[in-house]
N, CA, C and O atoms as a printed pandas DataFrame, in Angstrom:
     atom_number atom_name residue_name chain_id  residue_number  x_coord  y_coord  z_coord
0              1         N          UNK        A               1   10.493  -19.533    6.915
1              2        CA          UNK        A               1   10.134  -18.977    8.207
2              3         C          UNK        A               1    8.628  -19.059    8.385
3              4         O          UNK        A               1    7.867  -18.805    7.451
4              5         N          UNK        A               2    8.226  -19.399    9.529
5              6        CA          UNK        A               2    6.798  -19.528    9.774
6              7         C          UNK        A               2    6.201  -18.208   10.213
7              8         O          UNK        A               2    6.913  -17.282   10.601
8              9         N          UNK        A               3    4.904  -18.139   10.147
9             10        CA          UNK        A               3    4.188  -16.931   10.542
10            11         C          UNK        A               3    4.426  -16.607   12.020
11            12         O          UNK        A               3    4.404  -15.440   12.410
12            13         N          UNK        A               4    4.652  -17.635   12.840
13            14        CA          UNK        A               4    4.894  -17.409   14.259
14            15         C          UNK        A               4    6.212  -16.664   14.478
15            16         O          UNK        A               4    6.331  -15.875   15.416
16            17         N          UNK        A               5    7.215  -16.916   13.604
17            18        CA          UNK        A               5    8.498  -16.246   13.745
18            19         C          UNK        A               5    8.442  -14.805   13.241
19            20         O          UNK        A               5    9.136  -13.937   13.771
20            21         N          UNK        A               6    7.627  -14.545   12.228
21            22        CA          UNK        A               6    7.542  -13.213   11.632
22            23         C          UNK        A               6    6.091  -12.802   11.432
23            24         O          UNK        A               6    5.624  -12.718   10.296
24            25         N          UNK        A               7    5.374  -12.545   12.517
25            26        CA          UNK        A               7    3.970  -12.163   12.353
26            27         C          UNK        A               7    3.856  -10.801   11.674
27            28         O          UNK        A               7    4.749   -9.960   11.778
28            29         N          UNK        A               8    2.759  -10.609   10.989
29            30        CA          UNK        A               8    2.484   -9.336   10.334
30            31         C          UNK        A               8    1.427   -8.606   11.143
31            32         O          UNK        A               8    0.412   -9.182   11.534
32            33         N          UNK        A               9    1.681   -7.339   11.384
33            34        CA          UNK        A               9    0.727   -6.504   12.094
34            35         C          UNK        A               9    0.249   -5.424   11.130
35            36         O          UNK        A               9    1.057   -4.812   10.432
36            37         N          UNK        A              10   -1.059   -5.189   11.091
37            38        CA          UNK        A              10   -1.626   -4.136   10.249
38            39         C          UNK        A              10   -2.553   -3.301   11.111
39            40         O          UNK        A              10   -3.534   -3.803   11.660
40            41         N          UNK        A              11   -2.231   -2.020   11.222
41            42        CA          UNK        A              11   -3.096   -1.088   11.950
42            43         C          UNK        A              11   -3.748   -0.166   10.938
43            44         O          UNK        A              11   -3.090    0.327   10.022
44            45         N          UNK        A              12   -5.039    0.065   11.104
45            46        CA          UNK        A              12   -5.793    0.900   10.173
46            47         C          UNK        A              12   -6.221    2.185   10.865
47            48         O          UNK        A              12   -6.764    2.166   11.970
48            49         N          UNK        A              13   -5.965    3.297   10.193
49            50        CA          UNK        A              13   -6.424    4.606   10.654
50            51         C          UNK        A              13   -7.151    5.270    9.490
51            52         O          UNK        A              13   -6.906    4.945    8.328
52            53         N          UNK        A              14   -8.042    6.195    9.807
53            54        CA          UNK        A              14   -8.816    6.890    8.777
54            55         C          UNK        A              14   -8.509    8.383    8.848
55            56         O          UNK        A              14   -9.204    9.126    9.541
56            57         N          UNK        A              15   -7.462    8.830    8.128
57            58        CA          UNK        A              15   -7.084   10.243    8.215
58            59         C          UNK        A              15   -8.138   11.190    7.649
59            60         O          UNK        A              15   -8.227   12.345    8.065
60            61         N          UNK        A              16   -8.929   10.704    6.707
61            62        CA          UNK        A              16  -10.023   11.483    6.110
62            63         C          UNK        A              16  -11.064   10.524    5.561
63            64         O          UNK        A              16  -10.816    9.327    5.416
64            65         N          UNK        A              17  -12.222   11.068    5.262
65            66        CA          UNK        A              17  -13.277   10.239    4.684
66            67         C          UNK        A              17  -12.807    9.641    3.360
67            68         O          UNK        A              17  -12.272   10.344    2.502
68            69         N          UNK        A              18  -13.013    8.347    3.211
69            70        CA          UNK        A              18  -12.654    7.675    1.965
70            71         C          UNK        A              18  -11.206    7.253    1.858
71            72         O          UNK        A              18  -10.805    6.654    0.860
72            73         N          UNK        A              19  -10.402    7.563    2.891
73            74        CA          UNK        A              19   -8.971    7.252    2.863
74            75         C          UNK        A              19   -8.625    6.369    4.055
75            76         O          UNK        A              19   -8.952    6.688    5.199
76            77         N          UNK        A              20   -7.957    5.253    3.767
77            78        CA          UNK        A              20   -7.494    4.363    4.829
78            79         C          UNK        A              20   -5.967    4.350    4.832
79            80         O          UNK        A              20   -5.332    4.153    3.796
80            81         N          UNK        A              21   -5.397    4.562    6.001
81            82        CA          UNK        A              21   -3.955    4.457    6.208
82            83         C          UNK        A              21   -3.700    3.120    6.883
83            84         O          UNK        A              21   -4.134    2.895    8.013
84            85         N          UNK        A              22   -2.999    2.239    6.192
85            86        CA          UNK        A              22   -2.675    0.932    6.746
86            87         C          UNK        A              22   -1.190    0.919    7.083
87            88         O          UNK        A              22   -0.343    0.998    6.194
88            89         N          UNK        A              23   -0.885    0.819    8.356
89            90        CA          UNK        A              23    0.498    0.767    8.819
90            91         C          UNK        A              23    0.856   -0.699    9.012
91            92         O          UNK        A              23    0.301   -1.389    9.868
92            93         N          UNK        A              24    1.794   -1.154    8.199
93            94        CA          UNK        A              24    2.155   -2.570    8.148
94            95         C          UNK        A              24    3.490   -2.752    8.857
95            96         O          UNK        A              24    4.420   -1.971    8.661
96            97         N          UNK        A              25    3.574   -3.793    9.683
97            98        CA          UNK        A              25    4.815   -4.079   10.400
98            99         C          UNK        A              25    5.098   -5.570   10.333
99           100         O          UNK        A              25    4.243   -6.391   10.664
100          101         N          UNK        A              26    6.300   -5.911    9.905
101          102        CA          UNK        A              26    6.722   -7.306    9.817
102          103         C          UNK        A              26    7.018   -7.703    8.380
103          104         O          UNK        A              26    6.956   -6.884    7.464
104          105         N          UNK        A              27    7.338   -8.970    8.206
105          106        CA          UNK        A              27    7.653   -9.490    6.888
106          107         C          UNK        A              27    6.378   -9.654    6.079
107          108         O          UNK        A              27    5.413  -10.262    6.543
108          109         N          UNK        A              28    6.377   -9.112    4.873
109          110        CA          UNK        A              28    5.218   -9.212    3.975
110          111         C          UNK        A              28    5.578  -10.245    2.919
111          112         O          UNK        A              28    6.194   -9.934    1.900
112          113         N          UNK        A              29    5.176  -11.484    3.191
113          114        CA          UNK        A              29    5.571  -12.588    2.317
114          115         C          UNK        A              29    4.422  -13.565    2.133
115          116         O          UNK        A              29    3.287  -13.283    2.518
116          117         N          UNK        A              30    4.722  -14.711    1.543
117          118        CA          UNK        A              30    3.681  -15.688    1.216
118          119         C          UNK        A              30    2.901  -16.138    2.456
119          120         O          UNK        A              30    1.720  -16.471    2.359
120          121         N          UNK        A              31    3.550  -16.148    3.604
121          122        CA          UNK        A              31    2.881  -16.577    4.839
122          123         C          UNK        A              31    1.978  -15.502    5.441
123          124         O          UNK        A              31    1.065  -15.822    6.202
124          125         N          UNK        A              32    2.221  -14.231    5.111
125          126        CA          UNK        A              32    1.520  -13.151    5.794
126          127         C          UNK        A              32    0.704  -12.231    4.883
127          128         O          UNK        A              32   -0.110  -11.448    5.373
128          129         N          UNK        A              33    0.909  -12.314    3.579
129          130        CA          UNK        A              33    0.287  -11.360    2.656
130          131         C          UNK        A              33   -1.242  -11.388    2.701
131          132         O          UNK        A              33   -1.885  -10.360    2.487
132          133         N          UNK        A              34   -1.819  -12.536    2.974
133          134        CA          UNK        A              34   -3.285  -12.594    3.003
134          135         C          UNK        A              34   -3.853  -11.720    4.121
135          136         O          UNK        A              34   -4.975  -11.228    4.006
136          137         N          UNK        A              35   -3.100  -11.522    5.194
137          138        CA          UNK        A              35   -3.557  -10.632    6.267
138          139         C          UNK        A              35   -3.741   -9.215    5.756
139          140         O          UNK        A              35   -4.748   -8.573    6.057
140          141         N          UNK        A              36   -2.782   -8.719    4.986
141          142        CA          UNK        A              36   -2.902   -7.389    4.396
142          143         C          UNK        A              36   -4.051   -7.364    3.394
143          144         O          UNK        A              36   -4.811   -6.397    3.334
144          145         N          UNK        A              37   -4.172   -8.412    2.622
145          146        CA          UNK        A              37   -5.248   -8.488    1.627
146          147         C          UNK        A              37   -6.619   -8.388    2.302
147          148         O          UNK        A              37   -7.506   -7.699    1.797
148          149         N          UNK        A              38   -6.797   -9.059    3.418
149          150        CA          UNK        A              38   -8.078   -9.014    4.143
150          151         C          UNK        A              38   -8.376   -7.606    4.665
151          152         O          UNK        A              38   -9.515   -7.143    4.593
152          153         N          UNK        A              39   -7.363   -6.935    5.182
153          154        CA          UNK        A              39   -7.562   -5.564    5.670
154          155         C          UNK        A              39   -7.950   -4.634    4.523
155          156         O          UNK        A              39   -8.857   -3.813    4.669
156          157         N          UNK        A              40   -7.271   -4.757    3.383
157          158        CA          UNK        A              40   -7.598   -3.923    2.224
158          159         C          UNK        A              40   -9.023   -4.182    1.744
159          160         O          UNK        A              40   -9.768   -3.241    1.472
160          161         N          UNK        A              41   -9.402   -5.452    1.641
161          162        CA          UNK        A              41  -10.747   -5.808    1.178
162          163         C          UNK        A              41  -11.809   -5.263    2.136
163          164         O          UNK        A              41  -12.847   -4.771    1.694
164          165         N          UNK        A              42  -11.555   -5.347    3.436
165          166        CA          UNK        A              42  -12.489   -4.847    4.435
166          167         C          UNK        A              42  -12.677   -3.336    4.283
167          168         O          UNK        A              42  -13.805   -2.845    4.322
168          169         N          UNK        A              43  -11.590   -2.610    4.112
169          170        CA          UNK        A              43  -11.692   -1.159    3.957
170          171         C          UNK        A              43  -12.390   -0.790    2.648
171          172         O          UNK        A              43  -13.161    0.169    2.606
172          173         N          UNK        A              44  -12.128   -1.536    1.596
173          174        CA          UNK        A              44  -12.781   -1.286    0.311
174          175         C          UNK        A              44  -14.293   -1.502    0.447
175          176         O          UNK        A              44  -15.085   -0.725   -0.085
176          177         N          UNK        A              45  -14.686   -2.558    1.161
177          178        CA          UNK        A              45  -16.106   -2.839    1.379
178          179         C          UNK        A              45  -16.780   -1.741    2.195
179          180         O          UNK        A              45  -17.985   -1.523    2.067
180          181         N          UNK        A              46  -16.017   -1.053    3.028
181          182        CA          UNK        A              46  -16.558    0.040    3.835
182          183         C          UNK        A              46  -16.488    1.386    3.127
183          184         O          UNK        A              46  -16.669    2.432    3.752
184          185         N          UNK        A              47  -16.224    1.359    1.823
185          186        CA          UNK        A              47  -16.297    2.574    1.024
186          187         C          UNK        A              47  -15.013    3.356    0.868
187          188         O          UNK        A              47  -15.010    4.413    0.236
188          189         N          UNK        A              48  -13.919    2.864    1.428
189          190        CA          UNK        A              48  -12.646    3.566    1.222
190          191         C          UNK        A              48  -12.163    3.279   -0.190
191          192         O          UNK        A              48  -12.254    2.147   -0.664
192          193         N          UNK        A              49  -11.649    4.305   -0.862
193          194        CA          UNK        A              49  -11.160    4.137   -2.236
194          195         C          UNK        A              49   -9.706    4.558   -2.400
195          196         O          UNK        A              49   -9.095    4.321   -3.442
196          197         N          UNK        A              50   -9.160    5.183   -1.364
197          198        CA          UNK        A              50   -7.754    5.592   -1.387
198          199         C          UNK        A              50   -7.047    4.895   -0.229
199          200         O          UNK        A              50   -7.493    4.947    0.917
200          201         N          UNK        A              51   -5.934    4.243   -0.557
201          202        CA          UNK        A              51   -5.213    3.458    0.430
202          203         C          UNK        A              51   -3.771    3.935    0.534
203          204         O          UNK        A              51   -3.050    3.983   -0.462
204          205         N          UNK        A              52   -3.361    4.283    1.733
205          206        CA          UNK        A              52   -1.988    4.681    2.020
206          207         C          UNK        A              52   -1.353    3.519    2.772
207          208         O          UNK        A              52   -1.776    3.189    3.879
208          209         N          UNK        A              53   -0.349    2.905    2.180
209          210        CA          UNK        A              53    0.306    1.744    2.778
210          211         C          UNK        A              53    1.645    2.170    3.361
211          212         O          UNK        A              53    2.610    2.370    2.623
212          213         N          UNK        A              54    1.707    2.310    4.675
213          214        CA          UNK        A              54    2.955    2.668    5.345
214          215         C          UNK        A              54    3.753    1.381    5.537
215          216         O          UNK        A              54    3.428    0.545    6.381
216          217         N          UNK        A              55    4.809    1.246    4.730
217          218        CA          UNK        A              55    5.642    0.045    4.779
218          219         C          UNK        A              55    6.973    0.301    5.483
219          220         O          UNK        A              55    7.907   -0.488    5.341
220          221         N          UNK        A              56    7.070    1.388    6.234
221          222        CA          UNK        A              56    8.347    1.751    6.859
222          223         C          UNK        A              56    8.850    0.709    7.853
223          224         O          UNK        A              56   10.044    0.681    8.150
224          225         N          UNK        A              57    7.983   -0.141    8.369
225          226        CA          UNK        A              57    8.379   -1.186    9.321
226          227         C          UNK        A              57    8.310   -2.576    8.689
227          228         O          UNK        A              57    8.118   -3.575    9.382
228          229         N          UNK        A              58    8.470   -2.626    7.360
229          230        CA          UNK        A              58    8.478   -3.910    6.642
230          231         C          UNK        A              58    9.909   -4.146    6.135
231          232         O          UNK        A              58   10.313   -3.568    5.125
232          233         N          UNK        A              59   10.673   -4.995    6.837
233          234        CA          UNK        A              59   12.065   -5.208    6.436
234          235         C          UNK        A              59   12.212   -6.104    5.207
235          236         O          UNK        A              59   13.255   -6.096    4.552
236          237         N          UNK        A              60   11.169   -6.878    4.894
237          238        CA          UNK        A              60   11.244   -7.826    3.782
238          239         C          UNK        A              60    9.883   -7.946    3.116
239          240         O          UNK        A              60    8.854   -8.024    3.786
240          241         N          UNK        A              61    9.892   -7.959    1.785
241          242        CA          UNK        A              61    8.665   -8.192    1.024
242          243         C          UNK        A              61    9.009   -9.052   -0.182
243          244         O          UNK        A              61    9.983   -8.786   -0.886
244          245         N          UNK        A              62    8.205  -10.085   -0.417
245          246        CA          UNK        A              62    8.420  -10.910   -1.601
246          247         C          UNK        A              62    7.315  -10.640   -2.624
247          248         O          UNK        A              62    6.540   -9.696   -2.474
248          249         N          UNK        A              63    7.250  -11.466   -3.650
249          250        CA          UNK        A              63    6.282  -11.252   -4.730
250          251         C          UNK        A              63    4.836  -11.335   -4.242
251          252         O          UNK        A              63    3.952  -10.741   -4.860
252          253         N          UNK        A              64    4.578  -12.044   -3.169
253          254        CA          UNK        A              64    3.216  -12.117   -2.626
254          255         C          UNK        A              64    2.755  -10.740   -2.165
255          256         O          UNK        A              64    1.620  -10.342   -2.428
256          257         N          UNK        A              65    3.622  -10.024   -1.489
257          258        CA          UNK        A              65    3.296   -8.669   -1.049
258          259         C          UNK        A              65    3.102   -7.729   -2.220
259          260         O          UNK        A              65    2.178   -6.915   -2.224
260          261         N          UNK        A              66    3.976   -7.840   -3.219
261          262        CA          UNK        A              66    3.841   -6.987   -4.404
262          263         C          UNK        A              66    2.540   -7.277   -5.141
263          264         O          UNK        A              66    1.884   -6.356   -5.628
264          265         N          UNK        A              67    2.164   -8.543   -5.226
265          266        CA          UNK        A              67    0.906   -8.895   -5.900
266          267         C          UNK        A              67   -0.298   -8.295   -5.191
267          268         O          UNK        A              67   -1.241   -7.855   -5.850
268          269         N          UNK        A              68   -0.286   -8.267   -3.865
269          270        CA          UNK        A              68   -1.383   -7.659   -3.106
270          271         C          UNK        A              68   -1.474   -6.170   -3.450
271          272         O          UNK        A              68   -2.565   -5.644   -3.674
272          273         N          UNK        A              69   -0.331   -5.501   -3.489
273          274        CA          UNK        A              69   -0.299   -4.069   -3.793
274          275         C          UNK        A              69   -0.806   -3.818   -5.219
275          276         O          UNK        A              69   -1.595   -2.900   -5.445
276          277         N          UNK        A              70   -0.359   -4.623   -6.164
277          278        CA          UNK        A              70   -0.782   -4.440   -7.561
278          279         C          UNK        A              70   -2.278   -4.706   -7.721
279          280         O          UNK        A              70   -2.963   -3.973   -8.434
280          281         N          UNK        A              71   -2.784   -5.739   -7.067
281          282        CA          UNK        A              71   -4.230   -6.020   -7.145
282          283         C          UNK        A              71   -5.046   -4.889   -6.534
283          284         O          UNK        A              71   -6.082   -4.499   -7.074
284          285         N          UNK        A              72   -4.576   -4.367   -5.409
285          286        CA          UNK        A              72   -5.276   -3.235   -4.775
286          287         C          UNK        A              72   -5.251   -2.025   -5.707
287          288         O          UNK        A              72   -6.253   -1.324   -5.845
288          289         N          UNK        A              73   -4.118   -1.784   -6.338
289          290        CA          UNK        A              73   -3.992   -0.672   -7.282
290          291         C          UNK        A              73   -5.000   -0.826   -8.425
291          292         O          UNK        A              73   -5.696    0.126   -8.776
292          293         N          UNK        A              74   -5.074   -2.020   -8.997
293          294        CA          UNK        A              74   -6.003   -2.257  -10.113
294          295         C          UNK        A              74   -7.452   -2.070   -9.677
295          296         O          UNK        A              74   -8.244   -1.471  -10.404
296          297         N          UNK        A              75   -7.799   -2.570   -8.513
297          298        CA          UNK        A              75   -9.169   -2.455   -8.017
298          299         C          UNK        A              75   -9.542   -1.005   -7.742
299          300         O          UNK        A              75  -10.646   -0.574   -8.074
300          301         N          UNK        A              76   -8.635   -0.253   -7.143
301          302        CA          UNK        A              76   -8.955    1.131   -6.818
302          303         C          UNK        A              76   -9.019    2.006   -8.062
303          304         O          UNK        A              76   -9.813    2.945   -8.113
304          305         N          UNK        A              77   -8.212    1.719   -9.048
305          306        CA          UNK        A              77   -8.241    2.510  -10.285
306          307         C          UNK        A              77   -9.600    2.380  -10.976
307          308         O          UNK        A              77  -10.072    3.337  -11.591
308          309         N          UNK        A              78  -10.225    1.221  -10.883
309          310        CA          UNK        A              78  -11.542    0.996  -11.494
310          311         C          UNK        A              78  -12.624    1.821  -10.805
311          312         O          UNK        A              78  -13.688    2.046  -11.381
312          313         N          UNK        A              79  -12.367    2.271   -9.589
313          314        CA          UNK        A              79  -13.359    3.043   -8.842
314          315         C          UNK        A              79  -12.842    4.453   -8.517
315          316         O          UNK        A              79  -13.234    5.051   -7.515
316          317         N          UNK        A              80  -11.963    4.969   -9.374
317          318        CA          UNK        A              80  -11.388    6.312   -9.217
318          319         C          UNK        A              80  -10.664    6.498   -7.890
319          320         O          UNK        A              80  -10.649    7.597   -7.336
320          321         N          UNK        A              81  -10.075    5.443   -7.390
321          322        CA          UNK        A              81   -9.304    5.506   -6.157
322          323         C          UNK        A              81   -7.817    5.457   -6.439
323          324         O          UNK        A              81   -7.379    5.661   -7.571
324          325         N          UNK        A              82   -7.038    5.183   -5.391
325          326        CA          UNK        A              82   -5.589    5.132   -5.552
326          327         C          UNK        A              82   -4.943    4.333   -4.425
327          328         O          UNK        A              82   -5.532    4.114   -3.366
328          329         N          UNK        A              83   -3.718    3.910   -4.690
329          330        CA          UNK        A              83   -2.882    3.263   -3.687
330          331         C          UNK        A              83   -1.564    4.021   -3.658
331          332         O          UNK        A              83   -1.018    4.375   -4.703
332          333         N          UNK        A              84   -1.057    4.268   -2.459
333          334        CA          UNK        A              84    0.213    4.974   -2.278
334          335         C          UNK        A              84    1.050    4.213   -1.268
335          336         O          UNK        A              84    0.548    3.791   -0.226
336          337         N          UNK        A              85    2.316    4.039   -1.575
337          338        CA          UNK        A              85    3.258    3.383   -0.666
338          339         C          UNK        A              85    4.031    4.474    0.060
339          340         O          UNK        A              85    4.477    5.449   -0.546
340          341         N          UNK        A              86    4.183    4.294    1.372
341          342        CA          UNK        A              86    4.872    5.301    2.189
342          343         C          UNK        A              86    6.080    4.674    2.879
343          344         O          UNK        A              86    5.980    3.630    3.524
344          345         N          UNK        A              87    7.218    5.338    2.725
345          346        CA          UNK        A              87    8.423    5.036    3.486
346          347         C          UNK        A              87    8.986    3.639    3.444
347          348         O          UNK        A              87    9.389    3.126    4.488
348          349         N          UNK        A              88    9.037    2.990    2.286
349          350        CA          UNK        A              88    9.604    1.642    2.291
350          351         C          UNK        A              88   11.099    1.673    2.623
351          352         O          UNK        A              88   11.820    2.538    2.125
352          353         N          UNK        A              89   11.573    0.745    3.452
353          354        CA          UNK        A              89   13.011    0.668    3.730
354          355         C          UNK        A              89   13.787    0.368    2.438
355          356         O          UNK        A              89   13.195   -0.080    1.456
356          357         N          UNK        A              90   15.087    0.607    2.430
357          358        CA          UNK        A              90   15.873    0.417    1.199
358          359         C          UNK        A              90   15.705   -0.954    0.523
359          360         O          UNK        A              90   15.616   -1.020   -0.703
360          361         N          UNK        A              91   15.660   -2.032    1.287
361          362        CA          UNK        A              91   15.528   -3.361    0.681
362          363         C          UNK        A              91   14.182   -3.516   -0.033
363          364         O          UNK        A              91   14.115   -4.093   -1.118
364          365         N          UNK        A              92   13.120   -3.002    0.575
365          366        CA          UNK        A              92   11.789   -3.080   -0.030
366          367         C          UNK        A              92   11.704   -2.120   -1.217
367          368         O          UNK        A              92   11.127   -2.462   -2.249
368          369         N          UNK        A              93   12.272   -0.929   -1.077
369          370        CA          UNK        A              93   12.271    0.048   -2.180
370          371         C          UNK        A              93   12.995   -0.518   -3.399
371          372         O          UNK        A              93   12.569   -0.319   -4.536
372          373         N          UNK        A              94   14.088   -1.223   -3.145
373          374        CA          UNK        A              94   14.849   -1.824   -4.250
374          375         C          UNK        A              94   13.980   -2.821   -5.018
375          376         O          UNK        A              94   13.989   -2.824   -6.249
376          377         N          UNK        A              95   13.245   -3.650   -4.322
377          378        CA          UNK        A              95   12.348   -4.620   -4.965
378          379         C          UNK        A              95   11.267   -3.886   -5.761
379          380         O          UNK        A              95   10.966   -4.263   -6.894
380          381         N          UNK        A              96   10.686   -2.847   -5.176
381          382        CA          UNK        A              96    9.654   -2.072   -5.871
382          383         C          UNK        A              96   10.212   -1.437   -7.148
383          384         O          UNK        A              96    9.536   -1.406   -8.176
384          385         N          UNK        A              97   11.443   -0.935   -7.078
385          386        CA          UNK        A              97   12.072   -0.316   -8.239
386          387         C          UNK        A              97   12.451   -1.348   -9.301
387          388         O          UNK        A              97   12.198   -1.138  -10.487
388          389         N          UNK        A              98   13.054   -2.455   -8.882
389          390        CA          UNK        A              98   13.491   -3.480   -9.834
390          391         C          UNK        A              98   12.324   -4.103  -10.595
391          392         O          UNK        A              98   12.457   -4.460  -11.766
392          393         N          UNK        A              99   11.191   -4.230   -9.929
393          394        CA          UNK        A              99   10.027   -4.862  -10.568
394          395         C          UNK        A              99    9.143   -3.857  -11.301
395          396         O          UNK        A              99    8.217   -4.251  -12.010
396          397         N          UNK        A             100    9.418   -2.576  -11.139
397          398        CA          UNK        A             100    8.617   -1.555  -11.807
398          399         C          UNK        A             100    7.354   -1.172  -11.053
399          400         O          UNK        A             100    6.589   -0.334  -11.530
400          401         N          UNK        A             101    7.118   -1.759   -9.898
401          402        CA          UNK        A             101    5.919   -1.423   -9.122
402          403         C          UNK        A             101    5.945    0.055   -8.736
403          404         O          UNK        A             101    4.901    0.709   -8.724
404          405         N          UNK        A             102    7.126    0.586   -8.422
405          406        CA          UNK        A             102    7.218    1.987   -7.992
406          407         C          UNK        A             102    6.953    2.962   -9.138
407          408         O          UNK        A             102    6.742    4.149   -8.893
408          409         N          UNK        A             103    6.960    2.488  -10.369
409          410        CA          UNK        A             103    6.600    3.339  -11.504
410          411         C          UNK        A             103    5.077    3.502  -11.565
411          412         O          UNK        A             103    4.572    4.573  -11.900
412          413         N          UNK        A             104    4.366    2.443  -11.241
413          414        CA          UNK        A             104    2.903    2.431  -11.308
414          415         C          UNK        A             104    2.263    2.961  -10.034
415          416         O          UNK        A             104    1.336    3.770  -10.091
416          417         N          UNK        A             105    2.749    2.513   -8.898
417          418        CA          UNK        A             105    2.182    2.884   -7.600
418          419         C          UNK        A             105    3.094    3.950   -6.979
419          420         O          UNK        A             105    4.272    3.689   -6.736
420          421         N          UNK        A             106    2.556    5.149   -6.722
421          422        CA          UNK        A             106    3.394    6.218   -6.178
422          423         C          UNK        A             106    3.999    5.857   -4.824
423          424         O          UNK        A             106    3.356    5.243   -3.973
424          425         N          UNK        A             107    5.258    6.261   -4.656
425          426        CA          UNK        A             107    5.972    6.052   -3.396
426          427         C          UNK        A             107    6.291    7.414   -2.793
427          428         O          UNK        A             107    6.875    8.274   -3.452
428          429         N          UNK        A             108    5.903    7.601   -1.538
429          430        CA          UNK        A             108    6.137    8.861   -0.825
430          431         C          UNK        A             108    6.965    8.589    0.418
431          432         O          UNK        A             108    7.030    7.460    0.907
432          433         N          UNK        A             109    7.599    9.642    0.923
433          434        CA          UNK        A             109    8.371    9.517    2.151
434          435         C          UNK        A             109    7.500    9.648    3.390
435          436         O          UNK        A             109    7.807    9.063    4.428
436          437         N          UNK        A             110    6.406   10.418    3.290
437          438        CA          UNK        A             110    5.567   10.682    4.460
438          439         C          UNK        A             110    4.087   10.546    4.124
439          440         O          UNK        A             110    3.697   10.541    2.956
440          441         N          UNK        A             111    3.279   10.436    5.163
441          442        CA          UNK        A             111    1.825   10.388    4.997
442          443         C          UNK        A             111    1.329   11.684    4.360
443          444         O          UNK        A             111    0.466   11.656    3.483
444          445         N          UNK        A             112    1.873   12.819    4.798
445          446        CA          UNK        A             112    1.447   14.106    4.237
446          447         C          UNK        A             112    1.712   14.190    2.734
447          448         O          UNK        A             112    0.880   14.706    1.988
448          449         N          UNK        A             113    2.862   13.689    2.285
449          450        CA          UNK        A             113    3.159   13.677    0.848
450          451         C          UNK        A             113    2.152   12.806    0.091
451          452         O          UNK        A             113    1.686   13.180   -0.985
452          453         N          UNK        A             114    1.824   11.660    0.652
453          454        CA          UNK        A             114    0.858   10.763    0.004
454          455         C          UNK        A             114   -0.528   11.413   -0.035
455          456         O          UNK        A             114   -1.225   11.315   -1.045
456          457         N          UNK        A             115   -0.931   12.073    1.048
457          458        CA          UNK        A             115   -2.228   12.756    1.057
458          459         C          UNK        A             115   -2.264   13.867    0.015
459          460         O          UNK        A             115   -3.303   14.091   -0.607
460          461         N          UNK        A             116   -1.155   14.563   -0.187
461          462        CA          UNK        A             116   -1.096   15.607   -1.214
462          463         C          UNK        A             116   -1.293   15.005   -2.605
463          464         O          UNK        A             116   -1.908   15.630   -3.469
464          465         N          UNK        A             117   -0.776   13.800   -2.823
465          466        CA          UNK        A             117   -0.977   13.127   -4.112
466          467         C          UNK        A             117   -2.432   12.703   -4.291
467          468         O          UNK        A             117   -2.962   12.755   -5.401
468          469         N          UNK        A             118   -3.072   12.287   -3.214
469          470        CA          UNK        A             118   -4.493   11.930   -3.285
470          471         C          UNK        A             118   -5.312   13.157   -3.671
471          472         O          UNK        A             118   -6.264   13.056   -4.445
472          473         N          UNK        A             119   -4.938   14.314   -3.130
473          474        CA          UNK        A             119   -5.671   15.558   -3.383
474          475         C          UNK        A             119   -5.424   16.133   -4.774
475          476         O          UNK        A             119   -6.228   16.925   -5.264
476          477         N          UNK        A             120   -4.339   15.751   -5.409
477          478        CA          UNK        A             120   -3.981   16.304   -6.715
478          479         C          UNK        A             120   -4.953   15.817   -7.797
479          480         O          UNK        A             120   -5.270   14.629   -7.843
480          481         N          UNK        A             121   -5.419   16.696   -8.647
481          482        CA          UNK        A             121   -6.278   16.247   -9.746
482          483         C          UNK        A             121   -5.548   15.221  -10.618
483          484         O          UNK        A             121   -4.335   15.307  -10.804
484          485         N          UNK        A             122   -6.287   14.263  -11.143
485          486        CA          UNK        A             122   -5.682   13.164  -11.910
486          487         C          UNK        A             122   -4.882   13.629  -13.121
487          488         O          UNK        A             122   -3.887   12.996  -13.473
488          489         N          UNK        A             123   -5.292   14.717  -13.767
489          490        CA          UNK        A             123   -4.604   15.131  -14.978
490          491         C          UNK        A             123   -3.409   16.043  -14.705
491          492         O          UNK        A             123   -2.720   16.463  -15.634
492          493         N          UNK        A             124   -3.166   16.346  -13.436
493          494        CA          UNK        A             124   -2.023   17.181  -13.074
494          495         C          UNK        A             124   -0.782   16.293  -12.922
495          496         O          UNK        A             124   -0.839   15.283  -12.222
496          497         N          UNK        A             125    0.339   16.652  -13.565
497          498        CA          UNK        A             125    1.538   15.801  -13.489
498          499         C          UNK        A             125    2.180   15.856  -12.117
499          500         O          UNK        A             125    2.023   16.826  -11.375
500          501         N          UNK        A             126    2.919   14.780  -11.789
501          502        CA          UNK        A             126    3.673   14.750  -10.533
502          503         C          UNK        A             126    4.862   15.684  -10.655
503          504         O          UNK        A             126    5.376   15.924  -11.748
504          505         N          UNK        A             127    5.284   16.200   -9.523
505          506        CA          UNK        A             127    6.455   17.090   -9.512
506          507         C          UNK        A             127    7.686   16.297   -9.193
507          508         O          UNK        A             127    8.781   16.855   -9.134
C-alpha cells in the first residue's frame, strides 16, 4: 500500500512543560514511520523528554513503527525521560505484547494514566 492510500497524521500537543503528546492516526508502517520519527526528533530537540504516543487511531503497525518507539524509548532513557503508549487498538496491542515492547514501554488506556506514570518516581513500582 502506498502512502497516498494510508497517510499518517501526527498531531502534537504539550500537556505540560517537557511533555509532548503525539496523537497518531493511520497505518504506522515502513511507508509512514519516518513521519513519526521526524515529529519525535523535533520535540526532543525542543527540550521535551517525555513522550505520550496516542495510538488509538492506528489500525496497523509493523516492525518499522515498533523500531521508532524502541529508539525513542532508548533515547529518552539516556536523558531521564520516558515514552508511553496510549490506547492501542487490539491488533496493535497484540503486536506490542508478542514482541515484548509492551513490557519495556508502558501502555496506558488514557492520557491521564500515562501522565500519572510520568509523575511517578522512577524507583516506585507500577501498580
